[in-house]
Amino acid sequence: MQSLWMLFASFMFAAMGVCVKLASQQFSTSEIVMYRGIVGVVVLSLIIRLQGGSFRTTMPGAHLWRGVVGVVSLWMWFYAIANLPLATAVTLNYMAPIWIALWLFIMGWWHAKNQVKWPLLAAIGASFCGVTLLLQPAFHANQLGTALIALGSSVLSAMAYMQVRKLGLAGEPENRVVLYFSAMNLVAGIAGNYALAPHGVAVWHPITSWHGGLLLLGIGICATSAQIAMTRAYRLGQTLVVANLQYTGIVFSSVWGVLVFDDAFSWHSWVGISVILLSGVAATFYNTRNTERGKAIASTDPIASEV
């Protein structure tokens, strides 16, 4: 039953996507990133204090690198959510485990004297076929650039996953990792709004209604609660079940997109989403069960089994 925390995390991440897409009509991406950071810092600071934890870290450089990569990835993802159908943006972002699988394949081929892991290669190939199917509407709607930004976000997400896993192996508490990431969101949101301002004049959109304020609060609460739930799921649940339940985020986002935004998908878009979902599950299964490293860390996050 503990693995069902991942269902809650996936649902909250999908709900966050809905809030981001709605809030993007009133606020810039930089402002959304900033407010997401504010809520995360406040909530996690309270949690750490109530648990008697410490804010001090012996690995500031590792936190900085994780923060930079994670913030840029988040920025790109929020931009994609604002400009693409919700399910498309989320599915492309969920390519992160595939990029990790590709990295594992390349490193395994390099160090294993050209030994090819055909099941992993098949999962990687299938996922890229799914992306091709999913991106067909983007070609026709002049959204290819935005779709590539979403795809780039997944590459950086994979790097962030690996860095988070390394911090965890070094003994850094999860709450502290997420706290510093939220703080980086706050700083980057403010800096980004000035850096991307036209003619050097930053524009801050005031919160003039309860609707806008609740959307920003919802983004922070959904993101923070989802990360906490995901951490709990990986700590207490069966790893393979938890990892595969993570992909239900694609299903939740598809349902939200249809119900809230009237997103319409052609048959090849749905096939593309299904192929990416299934290939991600297959890659996760292979990395966890069919490699020595996967077996050695069966109680930890399988998407970062390269460490």
Coordinates of C-alpha atoms in Angstrom, one line a residue:
M1 CA 0.0 0.0 0.0
Q2 CA 2.9 2.3 0.6
S3 CA 3.6 2.3 -3.1
L4 CA 0.3 4.0 -3.7
W5 CA 2.1 7.2 -2.4
M6 CA 3.4 7.4 -6.0
L7 CA -0.1 7.5 -7.4
F8 CA -0.8 10.5 -5.1
A9 CA 2.5 12.1 -6.2
S10 CA 1.7 11.5 -9.9
F11 CA -1.7 13.0 -9.4
M12 CA -0.3 16.1 -7.7
F13 CA 2.3 16.6 -10.4
A14 CA -0.4 16.5 -13.0
A15 CA -2.5 18.9 -10.9
M16 CA 0.5 21.2 -10.7
G17 CA 0.7 21.1 -14.5
V18 CA -3.0 22.3 -14.7
C19 CA -2.2 25.2 -12.3
V20 CA 0.9 26.1 -14.3
K21 CA -1.0 26.2 -17.6
L22 CA -3.8 28.3 -16.1
A23 CA -1.5 30.6 -14.2
S24 CA 0.6 31.3 -17.3
Q25 CA -2.3 33.4 -18.6
Q26 CA -1.6 35.9 -15.8
F27 CA 2.0 35.4 -14.9
S28 CA 5.3 34.9 -16.7
T29 CA 7.3 31.7 -16.5
S30 CA 9.9 33.4 -14.3
E31 CA 7.2 34.6 -11.8
I32 CA 5.7 31.1 -11.6
V33 CA 9.1 29.6 -10.9
M34 CA 9.7 32.2 -8.2
Y35 CA 6.3 31.6 -6.5
R36 CA 6.9 27.9 -6.7
G37 CA 10.2 28.4 -4.9
I38 CA 8.6 30.7 -2.2
V39 CA 6.0 28.1 -1.2
G40 CA 8.6 25.3 -1.3
V41 CA 11.0 27.2 0.9
V42 CA 8.3 28.1 3.5
V43 CA 6.8 24.6 3.7
L44 CA 10.1 22.7 3.8
S45 CA 11.7 25.0 6.3
L46 CA 8.8 24.4 8.6
I47 CA 9.0 20.6 8.1
I48 CA 12.8 20.6 8.8
R49 CA 12.3 22.7 11.9
L50 CA 9.5 20.5 13.2
Q51 CA 11.6 17.4 12.7
G52 CA 14.6 18.9 14.4
G53 CA 16.7 18.9 11.3
S54 CA 19.5 21.1 10.2
F55 CA 19.9 23.5 7.3
R56 CA 23.7 23.1 7.1
T57 CA 25.2 21.1 4.4
T58 CA 28.7 19.9 3.6
M59 CA 28.1 19.7 -0.1
P60 CA 27.2 23.2 -1.3
G61 CA 28.7 22.7 -4.7
A62 CA 26.6 19.6 -5.4
H63 CA 23.5 21.4 -4.3
L64 CA 24.4 24.3 -6.6
W65 CA 24.8 22.0 -9.6
R66 CA 21.6 20.2 -8.9
G67 CA 19.8 23.5 -8.5
V68 CA 21.1 25.0 -11.7
V69 CA 20.2 21.9 -13.8
G70 CA 16.9 21.4 -12.1
V71 CA 15.8 25.1 -12.4
V72 CA 16.6 25.3 -16.1
S73 CA 14.7 22.1 -16.6
L74 CA 11.7 23.3 -14.6
W75 CA 11.8 26.6 -16.5
M76 CA 11.7 24.8 -19.8
W77 CA 8.9 22.5 -18.7
F78 CA 6.7 25.3 -17.4
Y79 CA 7.2 27.1 -20.7
A80 CA 6.2 24.0 -22.6
I81 CA 3.2 23.4 -20.4
A82 CA 2.0 26.9 -21.1
N83 CA 2.3 26.5 -24.9
L84 CA 1.6 22.8 -25.6
P85 CA -1.3 20.5 -24.8
L86 CA -0.8 19.4 -21.2
A87 CA -0.4 15.7 -22.0
T88 CA 2.2 16.4 -24.7
A89 CA 4.3 18.5 -22.5
V90 CA 4.2 16.0 -19.6
T91 CA 4.9 13.0 -21.8
L92 CA 7.9 14.6 -23.3
N93 CA 9.2 15.5 -19.9
Y94 CA 8.7 11.9 -18.8
M95 CA 11.4 11.0 -21.3
A96 CA 13.9 11.5 -18.5
P97 CA 14.2 7.8 -17.6
I98 CA 14.8 7.0 -21.3
W99 CA 17.7 9.4 -21.4
I100 CA 19.1 7.7 -18.3
A101 CA 18.6 4.3 -20.0
L102 CA 20.4 5.6 -23.0
W103 CA 23.3 6.7 -20.9
L104 CA 23.4 3.3 -19.2
F105 CA 23.4 1.6 -22.6
I106 CA 26.3 3.7 -23.9
M107 CA 28.3 3.2 -20.7
G108 CA 27.5 -0.5 -20.6
W109 CA 28.5 -0.9 -24.2
W110 CA 31.8 1.1 -23.6
H111 CA 32.8 -0.8 -20.5
A112 CA 31.5 -4.3 -21.4
K113 CA 33.7 -4.7 -24.5
N114 CA 30.9 -3.9 -27.0
Q115 CA 28.3 -6.0 -25.3
V116 CA 24.9 -4.8 -26.5
K117 CA 21.9 -5.0 -24.1
W118 CA 19.3 -5.6 -26.7
P119 CA 16.2 -5.3 -24.5
L120 CA 17.4 -1.9 -23.3
L121 CA 18.2 -0.8 -26.9
A122 CA 14.7 -1.9 -28.0
A123 CA 13.0 0.2 -25.2
I124 CA 15.1 3.2 -26.2
G125 CA 14.2 2.8 -29.9
A126 CA 10.5 2.3 -29.1
S127 CA 10.5 5.5 -27.0
F128 CA 11.9 7.6 -29.9
C129 CA 9.3 6.1 -32.2
G130 CA 6.7 7.2 -29.7
V131 CA 8.1 10.8 -29.6
T132 CA 8.0 10.9 -33.4
L133 CA 4.3 9.9 -33.4
L134 CA 3.6 12.4 -30.6
L135 CA 5.3 15.3 -32.3
Q136 CA 3.5 15.0 -35.6
P137 CA 0.9 17.6 -34.6
A138 CA 3.7 20.0 -33.5
F139 CA 5.1 20.0 -37.0
H140 CA 1.7 21.1 -38.4
A141 CA 0.9 23.6 -35.7
N142 CA 4.3 25.4 -35.8
Q143 CA 5.0 24.2 -32.2
L144 CA 8.1 22.1 -33.0
G145 CA 10.4 24.6 -31.2
T146 CA 8.3 24.4 -28.0
A147 CA 8.2 20.6 -28.3
L148 CA 12.0 20.5 -28.5
I149 CA 12.2 22.7 -25.5
A150 CA 10.0 20.2 -23.6
L151 CA 12.3 17.4 -24.8
G152 CA 15.4 19.3 -23.7
S153 CA 13.7 19.7 -20.3
S154 CA 13.6 15.9 -20.0
V155 CA 17.4 15.7 -20.8
L156 CA 18.1 18.1 -17.9
S157 CA 15.6 16.3 -15.7
A158 CA 17.6 13.1 -16.2
M159 CA 20.8 14.9 -15.1
A160 CA 19.0 16.3 -12.1
Y161 CA 17.7 12.8 -11.1
M162 CA 21.3 11.5 -11.2
Q163 CA 22.6 14.4 -9.1
V164 CA 19.8 13.9 -6.5
R165 CA 20.6 10.3 -6.3
K166 CA 24.3 11.1 -5.7
L167 CA 23.4 13.5 -2.9
G168 CA 21.2 10.8 -1.3
L169 CA 24.0 8.3 -1.5
A170 CA 26.3 10.9 0.2
G171 CA 23.9 11.0 3.1
E172 CA 22.1 14.3 2.3
P173 CA 18.5 14.3 3.7
E174 CA 15.8 14.5 1.0
N175 CA 14.0 17.5 2.7
R176 CA 17.2 19.5 2.6
V177 CA 17.8 18.6 -1.1
V178 CA 14.3 19.8 -2.0
L179 CA 14.7 22.9 0.2
Y180 CA 17.8 24.1 -1.5
F181 CA 16.2 23.4 -4.9
S182 CA 13.2 25.5 -3.9
A183 CA 15.5 28.3 -2.8
M184 CA 17.2 28.1 -6.2
N185 CA 13.8 28.4 -7.8
L186 CA 13.1 31.5 -5.8
V187 CA 16.5 33.2 -6.7
A188 CA 16.3 32.1 -10.4
G189 CA 12.8 33.3 -10.8
I190 CA 13.7 36.8 -9.6
A191 CA 16.9 36.9 -11.6
G192 CA 15.2 35.5 -14.7
N193 CA 12.5 38.1 -14.7
Y194 CA 15.1 40.8 -14.8
A195 CA 17.3 39.0 -17.3
L196 CA 14.5 38.3 -19.8
A197 CA 12.8 41.7 -19.3
P198 CA 12.3 43.7 -22.6
H199 CA 14.5 46.8 -22.7
G200 CA 15.9 45.8 -19.2
V201 CA 12.7 46.8 -17.4
A202 CA 11.3 43.8 -15.4
V203 CA 7.5 43.4 -15.3
W204 CA 5.9 42.1 -12.2
H205 CA 2.3 41.1 -12.5
P206 CA 0.4 41.8 -9.3
I207 CA -1.8 39.2 -7.7
T208 CA -5.1 41.0 -8.2
S209 CA -7.6 38.2 -7.6
W210 CA -8.1 35.2 -5.3
H211 CA -8.0 33.1 -8.5
G212 CA -4.5 34.0 -9.4
G213 CA -3.2 33.7 -5.8
L214 CA -4.8 30.3 -5.4
L215 CA -3.2 29.1 -8.6
L216 CA 0.3 30.2 -7.5
L217 CA -0.3 28.6 -4.1
G218 CA -1.6 25.5 -5.7
I219 CA 1.6 25.2 -7.9
G220 CA 3.8 25.3 -4.8
I221 CA 1.7 23.0 -2.6
C222 CA 1.2 20.5 -5.4
A223 CA 4.9 20.4 -6.3
T224 CA 6.1 20.2 -2.7
S225 CA 3.6 17.6 -1.6
A226 CA 4.3 15.5 -4.8
Q227 CA 8.0 15.5 -4.1
I228 CA 7.5 14.5 -0.5
A229 CA 5.1 11.7 -1.5
M230 CA 7.4 10.5 -4.1
T231 CA 10.3 10.3 -1.6
R232 CA 8.1 8.4 0.8
A233 CA 7.0 6.0 -1.9
Y234 CA 10.6 5.1 -2.9
R235 CA 11.5 4.7 0.8
L236 CA 8.7 2.5 1.8
G237 CA 7.3 0.9 -1.3
Q238 CA 8.4 -1.8 -3.6
T239 CA 10.8 -0.1 -6.0
L240 CA 9.7 -1.6 -9.3
V241 CA 6.0 -1.0 -8.5
V242 CA 6.7 2.6 -7.4
A243 CA 8.8 3.3 -10.5
N244 CA 6.1 2.1 -12.9
L245 CA 3.3 3.9 -11.0
Q246 CA 5.2 7.1 -11.7
Y247 CA 4.2 6.9 -15.3
T248 CA 0.5 7.2 -14.3
G249 CA 1.3 11.0 -14.4
I250 CA 1.0 10.8 -18.2
V251 CA -2.5 9.3 -17.8
F252 CA -3.6 11.9 -15.2
S253 CA -2.3 14.7 -17.4
S254 CA -4.1 13.4 -20.5
V255 CA -7.4 13.3 -18.5
W256 CA -6.8 16.8 -17.1
G257 CA -6.0 18.1 -20.6
V258 CA -9.2 16.7 -22.1
L259 CA -11.5 17.7 -19.3
V260 CA -10.1 21.2 -18.5
F261 CA -8.5 22.4 -21.7
D262 CA -10.5 20.5 -24.3
D263 CA -7.3 19.0 -25.7
A264 CA -8.0 16.8 -28.7
F265 CA -5.5 14.2 -29.8
S266 CA -5.4 12.2 -33.0
W267 CA -4.9 8.4 -32.9
H268 CA -1.1 8.7 -33.5
S269 CA -0.7 11.0 -30.6
W270 CA -2.4 8.5 -28.3
V271 CA -0.3 5.7 -29.8
G272 CA 2.8 7.9 -29.2
I273 CA 1.9 8.5 -25.6
S274 CA 1.3 4.8 -25.0
V275 CA 4.5 3.8 -26.6
I276 CA 6.6 6.2 -24.5
L277 CA 4.8 5.0 -21.4
L278 CA 5.3 1.3 -22.1
S279 CA 9.0 1.8 -23.2
G280 CA 9.6 3.8 -20.0
V281 CA 8.2 1.0 -17.9
A282 CA 10.3 -1.5 -19.8
A283 CA 13.5 0.5 -19.4
T284 CA 12.8 0.9 -15.7
F285 CA 12.2 -2.8 -15.3
Y286 CA 15.3 -3.7 -17.2
N287 CA 17.5 -1.3 -15.3
T288 CA 16.2 -2.5 -11.9
R289 CA 16.0 -6.3 -12.4
N290 CA 18.4 -7.2 -15.1
T291 CA 21.6 -5.4 -14.2
E292 CA 23.9 -6.0 -11.3
R293 CA 23.7 -2.4 -10.2
G294 CA 19.9 -2.5 -10.4
K295 CA 19.9 -5.6 -8.2
A296 CA 22.3 -4.0 -5.8
I297 CA 20.1 -1.0 -5.1
A298 CA 16.7 -2.7 -5.2
S299 CA 15.5 -0.6 -2.3
T300 CA 16.3 2.7 -3.9
D301 CA 15.3 4.8 -6.9
P302 CA 15.8 2.7 -10.0
I303 CA 15.8 5.6 -12.5
A304 CA 19.2 6.6 -11.1
S305 CA 20.8 3.2 -11.0
E306 CA 23.8 4.4 -12.9
V307 CA 25.4 5.3 -9.5

